[in-house]
Amino acid sequence: MARRRPARLAHIAGIGVDAVGRVADASSADLLRLENLDVDIPVDPVALARTREAVDRDEDNSYLPFIGQTRLRSVAADHVSALSGVRYDGDRNCLICAGGLSGVLNVLLATVDTGDEVVVTDPTYAGLINRVHLAGGVPRFVPFIFTPGGAWRLDRQALREAVGPESRAMLLTSPSMPSGGWLDADDWALVAELCVAKDLLLIVDAAMERLVFDGRPVLHAAGLPGMAERTITVGSASKELRMIGWRVGWIVAPEPLMEDLIAVNLANVVVPVGIAQDAAALALERSVETLPAYVSELQRRRDVLLEELDGMPVGVPAGGWSLLMRVTDFGHTGATASARLMEHGIAATAMAGWGVDHGDQYIRFVFSNEPVERLRGMGAIVHRALGAA
């Protein structure tokens, strides 16, 4: 039969991770697995025990409540309240979703109309860009400024110029994935200024907002003047709590937006995994105590990678799980560099489709899933693989 591809898929790009992962999984070699956002640092044991207990509990094997278990909604609302300074209530301002990305899609479907522009940074995770397209939106890219050996910086003038008459929202992550670019207080002040002046929504993908390095503060824009009424925060247990397989996220939003958000949430997935929700609530409550050692270990891994890649064109991540290298400096595209690195024992993902200014010129190295001992010596392998001087 003749197949007509739906128009909504016209701009959907592959993310590349799955393809590299399949090759790596099929290999018998002991590869450095730097291609996928996985983590080898164990989950909070208290959350693990609660998950095992939930398997045998009838009340955790239920569709109800459709908007998520009451305790998790309360804990998530309190968490965002503490970071932002805005008072949120679990009953009035929070619903639970099947992971952060599901939450982002639901927010976009509930707030963005066909043809509306959504401001994102460049680079940005291709999965977020795809969700803007699926919701009928049009991504407007604002580049980070790349300086080899330096931190990524938001191009503030480009942000001002990106906001136009068709703009509806900004979808921002800090630290950003994949670059680790971090928005400082002046960046967020500009975001707030533009959102208030142009009546835009701010959708914060908060998956990594506390995974920041070098003593940087955790900043949340909802508490800035005029922003409480227009900021939607999407959080997740995957990165900060290392609970990827639990598939739990939360949406915290102003009360007037909740009716539409709930309507979309109920039409898409209905409810996340019941046996995972209270474990996520426990891990989120306890993360005030458990997070510092985890962030310290991530920073240690980043620092080793920076030592190994010293003198090569990498952007220094201010947080998160990954860093980028510009491989066009060695005559490669991201795709050819990925293939060469695989031949030399490193699985890494090309960035085609992850940005315009910062797309296929880059390769990504994830440092959350390999210990320091295995990262040491990686620099020599990269030099051999890419023919670096």
GROMACS .gro file of C-alpha atoms in nm:
model
  389
    1MET     CA    1   0.000   0.000   0.000
    2ALA     CA    2   0.112   0.354  -0.065
    3ARG     CA    3   0.233   0.527   0.246
    4ARG     CA    4   0.203   0.898   0.305
    5ARG     CA    5   0.429   1.027   0.578
    6PRO     CA    6   0.251   1.266   0.817
    7ALA     CA    7   0.361   1.625   0.771
    8ARG     CA    8   0.444   1.656   1.141
    9LEU     CA    9   0.741   1.423   1.084
   10ALA     CA   10   0.897   1.632   0.808
   11HIS     CA   11   1.159   1.791   1.035
   12ILE     CA   12   1.213   1.506   1.279
   13ALA     CA   13   1.581   1.410   1.291
   14GLY     CA   14   1.746   1.103   1.433
   15ILE     CA   15   1.953   1.157   1.746
   16GLY     CA   16   2.236   0.922   1.646
   17VAL     CA   17   2.282   0.776   1.993
   18ASP     CA   18   2.083   0.463   1.917
   19ALA     CA   19   2.286   0.382   1.606
   20VAL     CA   20   2.620   0.422   1.783
   21GLY     CA   21   2.489   0.225   2.079
   22ARG     CA   22   2.385  -0.068   1.858
   23VAL     CA   23   2.733  -0.088   1.707
   24ALA     CA   24   2.891  -0.068   2.051
   25ASP     CA   25   2.659  -0.335   2.194
   26ALA     CA   26   2.744  -0.570   1.909
   27SER     CA   27   3.119  -0.524   1.951
   28SER     CA   28   3.328  -0.774   2.143
   29ALA     CA   29   3.585  -0.505   2.221
   30ASP     CA   30   3.611  -0.337   2.561
   31LEU     CA   31   3.492   0.001   2.437
   32LEU     CA   32   3.485   0.325   2.629
   33ARG     CA   33   3.108   0.389   2.633
   34LEU     CA   34   3.086   0.764   2.594
   35GLU     CA   35   2.795   0.774   2.348
   36ASN     CA   36   2.482   0.762   2.564
   37LEU     CA   37   2.353   0.949   2.868
   38ASP     CA   38   2.374   0.656   3.106
   39VAL     CA   39   2.531   0.663   3.451
   40ASP     CA   40   2.728   0.404   3.647
   41ILE     CA   41   2.694   0.579   3.984
   42PRO     CA   42   2.441   0.378   4.188
   43VAL     CA   43   2.091   0.494   4.275
   44ASP     CA   44   2.017   0.594   4.635
   45PRO     CA   45   1.979   0.259   4.815
   46VAL     CA   46   1.675   0.387   5.006
   47ALA     CA   47   1.498   0.450   4.673
   48LEU     CA   48   1.598   0.104   4.551
   49ALA     CA   49   1.450  -0.057   4.861
   50ARG     CA   50   1.127   0.141   4.823
   51THR     CA   51   1.097   0.032   4.459
   52ARG     CA   52   1.130  -0.334   4.556
   53GLU     CA   53   0.867  -0.289   4.825
   54ALA     CA   54   0.629  -0.119   4.580
   55VAL     CA   55   0.623  -0.423   4.351
   56ASP     CA   56   0.417  -0.607   4.614
   57ARG     CA   57   0.189  -0.317   4.706
   58ASP     CA   58  -0.155  -0.312   4.542
   59GLU     CA   59  -0.189   0.065   4.576
   60ASP     CA   60   0.126   0.113   4.365
   61ASN     CA   61  -0.018  -0.106   4.088
   62SER     CA   62  -0.286   0.142   3.986
   63TYR     CA   63  -0.378   0.404   3.730
   64LEU     CA   64  -0.487   0.636   4.012
   65PRO     CA   65  -0.434   0.915   4.077
   66PHE     CA   66  -0.416   1.001   3.705
   67ILE     CA   67  -0.208   1.310   3.774
   68GLY     CA   68   0.041   1.121   3.992
   69GLN     CA   69   0.069   1.008   4.350
   70THR     CA   70  -0.007   1.276   4.606
   71ARG     CA   71   0.320   1.246   4.798
   72LEU     CA   72   0.540   1.278   4.490
   73ARG     CA   73   0.344   1.583   4.370
   74SER     CA   74   0.392   1.746   4.708
   75VAL     CA   75   0.765   1.666   4.721
   76ALA     CA   76   0.823   1.789   4.363
   77ALA     CA   77   0.631   2.112   4.426
   78ASP     CA   78   0.830   2.174   4.745
   79HIS     CA   79   1.154   2.103   4.557
   80VAL     CA   80   1.084   2.362   4.286
   81SER     CA   81   0.960   2.607   4.552
   82ALA     CA   82   1.290   2.579   4.739
   83LEU     CA   83   1.498   2.643   4.426
   84SER     CA   84   1.288   2.924   4.282
   85GLY     CA   85   1.150   3.106   4.584
   86VAL     CA   86   0.798   3.073   4.440
   87ARG     CA   87   0.544   2.892   4.658
   88TYR     CA   88   0.401   2.594   4.470
   89ASP     CA   89   0.144   2.347   4.601
   90GLY     CA   90   0.138   1.979   4.506
   91ASP     CA   91  -0.239   1.973   4.456
   92ARG     CA   92  -0.271   2.297   4.260
   93ASN     CA   93   0.058   2.327   4.071
   94CYS     CA   94   0.204   1.982   3.999
   95LEU     CA   95   0.139   1.673   3.793
   96ILE     CA   96   0.356   1.368   3.731
   97CYS     CA   97   0.469   1.257   3.385
   98ALA     CA   98   0.650   0.957   3.236
   99GLY     CA   99   0.996   1.112   3.243
  100GLY     CA  100   1.115   1.463   3.172
  101LEU     CA  101   1.099   1.445   2.794
  102SER     CA  102   0.742   1.322   2.804
  103GLY     CA  103   0.670   1.618   3.029
  104VAL     CA  104   0.832   1.862   2.786
  105LEU     CA  105   0.625   1.728   2.497
  106ASN     CA  106   0.306   1.754   2.703
  107VAL     CA  107   0.388   2.113   2.797
  108LEU     CA  108   0.454   2.206   2.434
  109LEU     CA  109   0.132   2.039   2.318
  110ALA     CA  110  -0.061   2.229   2.584
  111THR     CA  111   0.091   2.573   2.515
  112VAL     CA  112   0.228   2.598   2.160
  113ASP     CA  113   0.012   2.637   1.850
  114THR     CA  114   0.107   2.548   1.493
  115GLY     CA  115   0.359   2.799   1.360
  116ASP     CA  116   0.452   2.941   1.701
  117GLU     CA  117   0.824   2.998   1.745
  118VAL     CA  118   1.004   2.842   2.040
  119VAL     CA  119   1.345   2.982   2.132
  120VAL     CA  120   1.611   2.718   2.208
  121THR     CA  121   1.987   2.733   2.244
  122ASP     CA  122   2.231   2.605   1.984
  123PRO     CA  123   2.331   2.332   2.046
  124THR     CA  124   2.029   2.167   2.207
  125TYR     CA  125   1.943   1.800   2.248
  126ALA     CA  126   1.786   1.682   1.922
  127GLY     CA  127   1.506   1.514   2.118
  128LEU     CA  128   1.393   1.854   2.247
  129ILE     CA  129   1.407   2.004   1.899
  130ASN     CA  130   1.202   1.710   1.768
  131ARG     CA  131   0.938   1.770   2.033
  132VAL     CA  132   0.905   2.135   1.931
  133HIS     CA  133   0.838   2.015   1.576
  134LEU     CA  134   0.590   1.748   1.691
  135ALA     CA  135   0.392   2.013   1.875
  136GLY     CA  136   0.374   2.220   1.556
  137GLY     CA  137   0.626   2.476   1.675
  138VAL     CA  138   0.923   2.628   1.493
  139PRO     CA  139   1.260   2.625   1.674
  140ARG     CA  140   1.450   2.955   1.681
  141PHE     CA  141   1.813   2.883   1.759
  142VAL     CA  142   2.022   3.110   1.980
  143PRO     CA  143   2.388   3.006   1.975
  144PHE     CA  144   2.620   2.960   2.264
  145ILE     CA  145   2.956   3.121   2.190
  146PHE     CA  146   3.222   2.852   2.158
  147THR     CA  147   3.579   2.925   2.263
  148PRO     CA  148   3.818   2.626   2.241
  149GLY     CA  149   3.935   2.548   2.591
  150GLY     CA  150   3.683   2.787   2.746
  151ALA     CA  151   3.331   2.773   2.884
  152TRP     CA  152   3.030   2.812   2.656
  153ARG     CA  153   2.864   3.156   2.682
  154LEU     CA  154   2.514   3.253   2.575
  155ASP     CA  155   2.505   3.502   2.285
  156ARG     CA  156   2.281   3.760   2.449
  157GLN     CA  157   2.247   3.981   2.143
  158ALA     CA  158   2.136   3.678   1.940
  159LEU     CA  159   1.877   3.604   2.210
  160ARG     CA  160   1.735   3.954   2.178
  161GLU     CA  161   1.719   3.921   1.801
  162ALA     CA  162   1.556   3.577   1.814
  163VAL     CA  163   1.241   3.702   1.985
  164GLY     CA  164   0.990   3.816   1.723
  165PRO     CA  165   0.617   3.854   1.662
  166GLU     CA  166   0.567   3.477   1.623
  167SER     CA  167   0.752   3.387   1.942
  168ARG     CA  168   0.545   3.199   2.198
  169ALA     CA  169   0.793   3.044   2.439
  170MET     CA  170   1.152   2.980   2.536
  171LEU     CA  171   1.260   2.623   2.607
  172LEU     CA  172   1.584   2.641   2.804
  173THR     CA  173   1.810   2.404   2.996
  174SER     CA  174   2.097   2.504   3.224
  175PRO     CA  175   2.342   2.342   3.226
  176SER     CA  176   2.251   2.267   2.870
  177MET     CA  177   2.272   1.927   2.711
  178PRO     CA  178   2.495   1.840   2.524
  179SER     CA  179   2.736   2.129   2.576
  180GLY     CA  180   2.721   2.188   2.951
  181GLY     CA  181   2.662   2.556   2.877
  182TRP     CA  182   2.536   2.738   3.188
  183LEU     CA  183   2.316   3.047   3.209
  184ASP     CA  184   2.444   3.293   3.468
  185ALA     CA  185   2.237   3.549   3.661
  186ASP     CA  186   2.267   3.811   3.388
  187ASP     CA  187   2.157   3.559   3.124
  188TRP     CA  188   1.846   3.471   3.325
  189ALA     CA  189   1.775   3.839   3.387
  190LEU     CA  190   1.772   3.894   3.011
  191VAL     CA  191   1.549   3.590   2.962
  192ALA     CA  192   1.305   3.732   3.217
  193GLU     CA  193   1.316   4.079   3.062
  194LEU     CA  194   1.229   3.941   2.717
  195CYS     CA  195   0.962   3.700   2.842
  196VAL     CA  196   0.782   3.974   3.034
  197ALA     CA  197   0.815   4.235   2.758
  198LYS     CA  198   0.698   3.999   2.481
  199ASP     CA  199   0.452   3.795   2.694
  200LEU     CA  200   0.635   3.464   2.642
  201LEU     CA  201   0.618   3.144   2.840
  202LEU     CA  202   0.941   3.003   2.982
  203ILE     CA  203   0.966   2.623   2.978
  204VAL     CA  204   1.256   2.515   3.197
  205ASP     CA  205   1.391   2.167   3.134
  206ALA     CA  206   1.536   2.122   3.483
  207ALA     CA  207   1.678   1.772   3.429
  208MET     CA  208   2.032   1.880   3.527
  209GLU     CA  209   1.990   2.216   3.696
  210ARG     CA  210   2.172   2.111   4.017
  211LEU     CA  211   2.455   1.928   3.836
  212VAL     CA  212   2.682   2.234   3.823
  213PHE     CA  213   3.058   2.252   3.875
  214ASP     CA  214   3.325   2.483   4.014
  215GLY     CA  215   3.102   2.627   4.285
  216ARG     CA  216   2.846   2.776   4.050
  217PRO     CA  217   2.507   2.849   4.208
  218VAL     CA  218   2.183   2.679   4.111
  219LEU     CA  219   1.969   2.948   3.947
  220HIS     CA  220   1.598   2.927   3.871
  221ALA     CA  221   1.416   3.198   3.677
  222ALA     CA  222   1.064   3.154   3.819
  223GLY     CA  223   1.144   3.381   4.111
  224LEU     CA  224   1.250   3.675   3.896
  225PRO     CA  225   1.007   3.969   3.863
  226GLY     CA  226   0.709   3.882   3.642
  227MET     CA  227   0.818   3.521   3.587
  228ALA     CA  228   0.614   3.318   3.838
  229GLU     CA  229   0.302   3.348   3.623
  230ARG     CA  230   0.476   3.238   3.304
  231THR     CA  231   0.735   2.974   3.407
  232ILE     CA  232   0.674   2.600   3.370
  233THR     CA  233   0.935   2.372   3.523
  234VAL     CA  234   0.979   2.015   3.399
  235GLY     CA  235   1.190   1.803   3.631
  236SER     CA  236   1.305   1.444   3.611
  237ALA     CA  237   1.441   1.161   3.824
  238SER     CA  238   1.670   1.046   3.543
  239LYS     CA  239   1.979   1.267   3.566
  240GLU     CA  240   1.989   1.428   3.911
  241LEU     CA  241   1.859   1.115   4.087
  242ARG     CA  242   2.020   0.866   3.845
  243MET     CA  243   1.684   0.684   3.811
  244ILE     CA  244   1.672   0.657   3.431
  245GLY     CA  245   1.474   0.333   3.414
  246TRP     CA  246   1.208   0.454   3.658
  247ARG     CA  247   1.064   0.696   3.395
  248VAL     CA  248   0.934   0.956   3.638
  249GLY     CA  249   0.916   1.331   3.585
  250TRP     CA  250   0.712   1.624   3.714
  251ILE     CA  251   0.558   1.940   3.574
  252VAL     CA  252   0.527   2.238   3.809
  253ALA     CA  253   0.331   2.530   3.668
  254PRO     CA  254   0.107   2.828   3.751
  255GLU     CA  255  -0.243   2.716   3.843
  256PRO     CA  256  -0.418   2.878   3.541
  257LEU     CA  257  -0.216   2.653   3.307
  258MET     CA  258  -0.286   2.329   3.492
  259GLU     CA  259  -0.619   2.242   3.329
  260ASP     CA  260  -0.465   2.226   2.980
  261LEU     CA  261  -0.151   2.053   3.106
  262ILE     CA  262  -0.357   1.785   3.278
  263ALA     CA  263  -0.576   1.739   2.969
  264VAL     CA  264  -0.272   1.668   2.753
  265ASN     CA  265  -0.108   1.453   3.018
  266LEU     CA  266  -0.417   1.233   3.039
  267ALA     CA  267  -0.429   1.201   2.661
  268ASN     CA  268  -0.062   1.101   2.640
  269VAL     CA  269   0.057   0.804   2.856
  270VAL     CA  270  -0.200   0.879   3.134
  271VAL     CA  271   0.034   0.808   3.426
  272PRO     CA  272   0.396   0.698   3.478
  273VAL     CA  273   0.508   0.376   3.641
  274GLY     CA  274   0.322   0.336   3.971
  275ILE     CA  275   0.592   0.132   4.144
  276ALA     CA  276   0.848   0.404   4.071
  277GLN     CA  277   0.675   0.715   4.204
  278ASP     CA  278   0.724   0.695   4.579
  279ALA     CA  279   1.084   0.583   4.532
  280ALA     CA  280   1.141   0.897   4.324
  281ALA     CA  281   0.981   1.106   4.597
  282LEU     CA  282   1.216   0.955   4.856
  283ALA     CA  283   1.523   1.006   4.636
  284LEU     CA  284   1.423   1.366   4.563
  285GLU     CA  285   1.374   1.444   4.933
  286ARG     CA  286   1.708   1.285   5.021
  287SER     CA  287   1.898   1.446   4.732
  288VAL     CA  288   1.985   1.751   4.942
  289GLU     CA  289   2.219   1.516   5.127
  290THR     CA  290   2.315   1.271   4.850
  291LEU     CA  291   2.375   1.512   4.561
  292PRO     CA  292   2.703   1.684   4.662
  293ALA     CA  293   2.920   1.369   4.647
  294TYR     CA  294   2.765   1.275   4.313
  295VAL     CA  295   2.829   1.620   4.162
  296SER     CA  296   3.185   1.609   4.294
  297GLU     CA  297   3.245   1.278   4.117
  298LEU     CA  298   3.103   1.414   3.790
  299GLN     CA  299   3.330   1.717   3.815
  300ARG     CA  300   3.629   1.488   3.879
  301ARG     CA  301   3.551   1.297   3.560
  302ARG     CA  302   3.509   1.617   3.362
  303ASP     CA  303   3.843   1.742   3.489
  304VAL     CA  304   4.018   1.422   3.381
  305LEU     CA  305   3.867   1.451   3.034
  306LEU     CA  306   3.983   1.812   3.010
  307GLU     CA  307   4.334   1.703   3.108
  308GLU     CA  308   4.329   1.425   2.850
  309LEU     CA  309   4.202   1.657   2.576
  310ASP     CA  310   4.421   1.952   2.670
  311GLY     CA  311   4.500   2.169   2.368
  312MET     CA  312   4.220   2.022   2.161
  313PRO     CA  313   3.911   2.224   2.059
  314VAL     CA  314   3.671   2.133   2.339
  315GLY     CA  315   3.415   2.345   2.520
  316VAL     CA  316   3.444   2.333   2.898
  317PRO     CA  317   3.111   2.219   3.046
  318ALA     CA  318   2.993   2.410   3.351
  319GLY     CA  319   2.788   2.108   3.454
  320GLY     CA  320   2.595   1.810   3.327
  321TRP     CA  321   2.712   1.479   3.188
  322SER     CA  322   2.895   1.556   2.863
  323LEU     CA  323   3.131   1.777   2.667
  324LEU     CA  324   3.173   1.860   2.299
  325MET     CA  325   3.478   1.862   2.073
  326ARG     CA  326   3.485   2.043   1.738
  327VAL     CA  327   3.620   1.780   1.500
  328THR     CA  328   3.612   1.990   1.183
  329ASP     CA  329   3.944   2.131   1.310
  330PHE     CA  330   4.088   1.789   1.213
  331GLY     CA  331   3.909   1.762   0.880
  332HIS     CA  332   3.627   1.541   1.007
  333THR     CA  333   3.253   1.567   1.032
  334GLY     CA  334   3.091   1.438   1.345
  335ALA     CA  335   2.994   1.121   1.158
  336THR     CA  336   3.343   1.044   1.029
  337ALA     CA  337   3.498   1.123   1.366
  338SER     CA  338   3.250   0.891   1.538
  339ALA     CA  339   3.341   0.608   1.301
  340ARG     CA  340   3.717   0.664   1.349
  341LEU     CA  341   3.684   0.676   1.726
  342MET     CA  342   3.483   0.352   1.726
  343GLU     CA  343   3.764   0.182   1.535
  344HIS     CA  344   4.002   0.294   1.811
  345GLY     CA  345   3.786   0.181   2.102
  346ILE     CA  346   3.573   0.485   2.187
  347ALA     CA  347   3.198   0.502   2.130
  348ALA     CA  348   3.093   0.865   2.084
  349THR     CA  349   2.798   1.032   1.915
  350ALA     CA  350   2.800   1.288   1.634
  351MET     CA  351   2.591   1.603   1.680
  352ALA     CA  352   2.416   1.634   1.341
  353GLY     CA  353   2.068   1.772   1.404
  354TRP     CA  354   2.156   1.904   1.749
  355GLY     CA  355   2.218   2.259   1.631
  356VAL     CA  356   2.287   2.487   1.336
  357ASP     CA  357   2.601   2.678   1.435
  358HIS     CA  358   2.707   2.387   1.657
  359GLY     CA  359   2.584   2.070   1.490
  360ASP     CA  360   2.769   1.828   1.265
  361GLN     CA  361   3.102   1.996   1.343
  362TYR     CA  362   3.109   1.833   1.686
  363ILE     CA  363   3.139   1.500   1.864
  364ARG     CA  364   3.004   1.440   2.215
  365PHE     CA  365   3.183   1.262   2.499
  366VAL     CA  366   2.961   1.151   2.789
  367PHE     CA  367   3.155   1.121   3.116
  368SER     CA  368   2.876   0.999   3.347
  369ASN     CA  369   2.909   0.630   3.266
  370GLU     CA  370   3.283   0.562   3.284
  371PRO     CA  371   3.503   0.590   3.596
  372VAL     CA  372   3.812   0.806   3.612
  373GLU     CA  373   4.041   0.504   3.588
  374ARG     CA  374   3.904   0.416   3.244
  375LEU     CA  375   3.903   0.776   3.121
  376ARG     CA  376   4.275   0.816   3.182
  377GLY     CA  377   4.472   0.762   2.863
  378MET     CA  378   4.179   0.855   2.642
  379GLY     CA  379   4.357   1.161   2.503
  380ALA     CA  380   4.621   0.957   2.322
  381ILE     CA  381   4.350   0.742   2.165
  382VAL     CA  382   4.162   1.049   2.040
  383HIS     CA  383   4.484   1.191   1.891
  384ARG     CA  384   4.550   0.866   1.704
  385ALA     CA  385   4.192   0.830   1.584
  386LEU     CA  386   4.148   1.185   1.454
  387GLY     CA  387   4.501   1.247   1.337
  388ALA     CA  388   4.534   1.542   1.573
  389ALA     CA  389   4.863   1.726   1.572
   0.00000   0.00000   0.00000
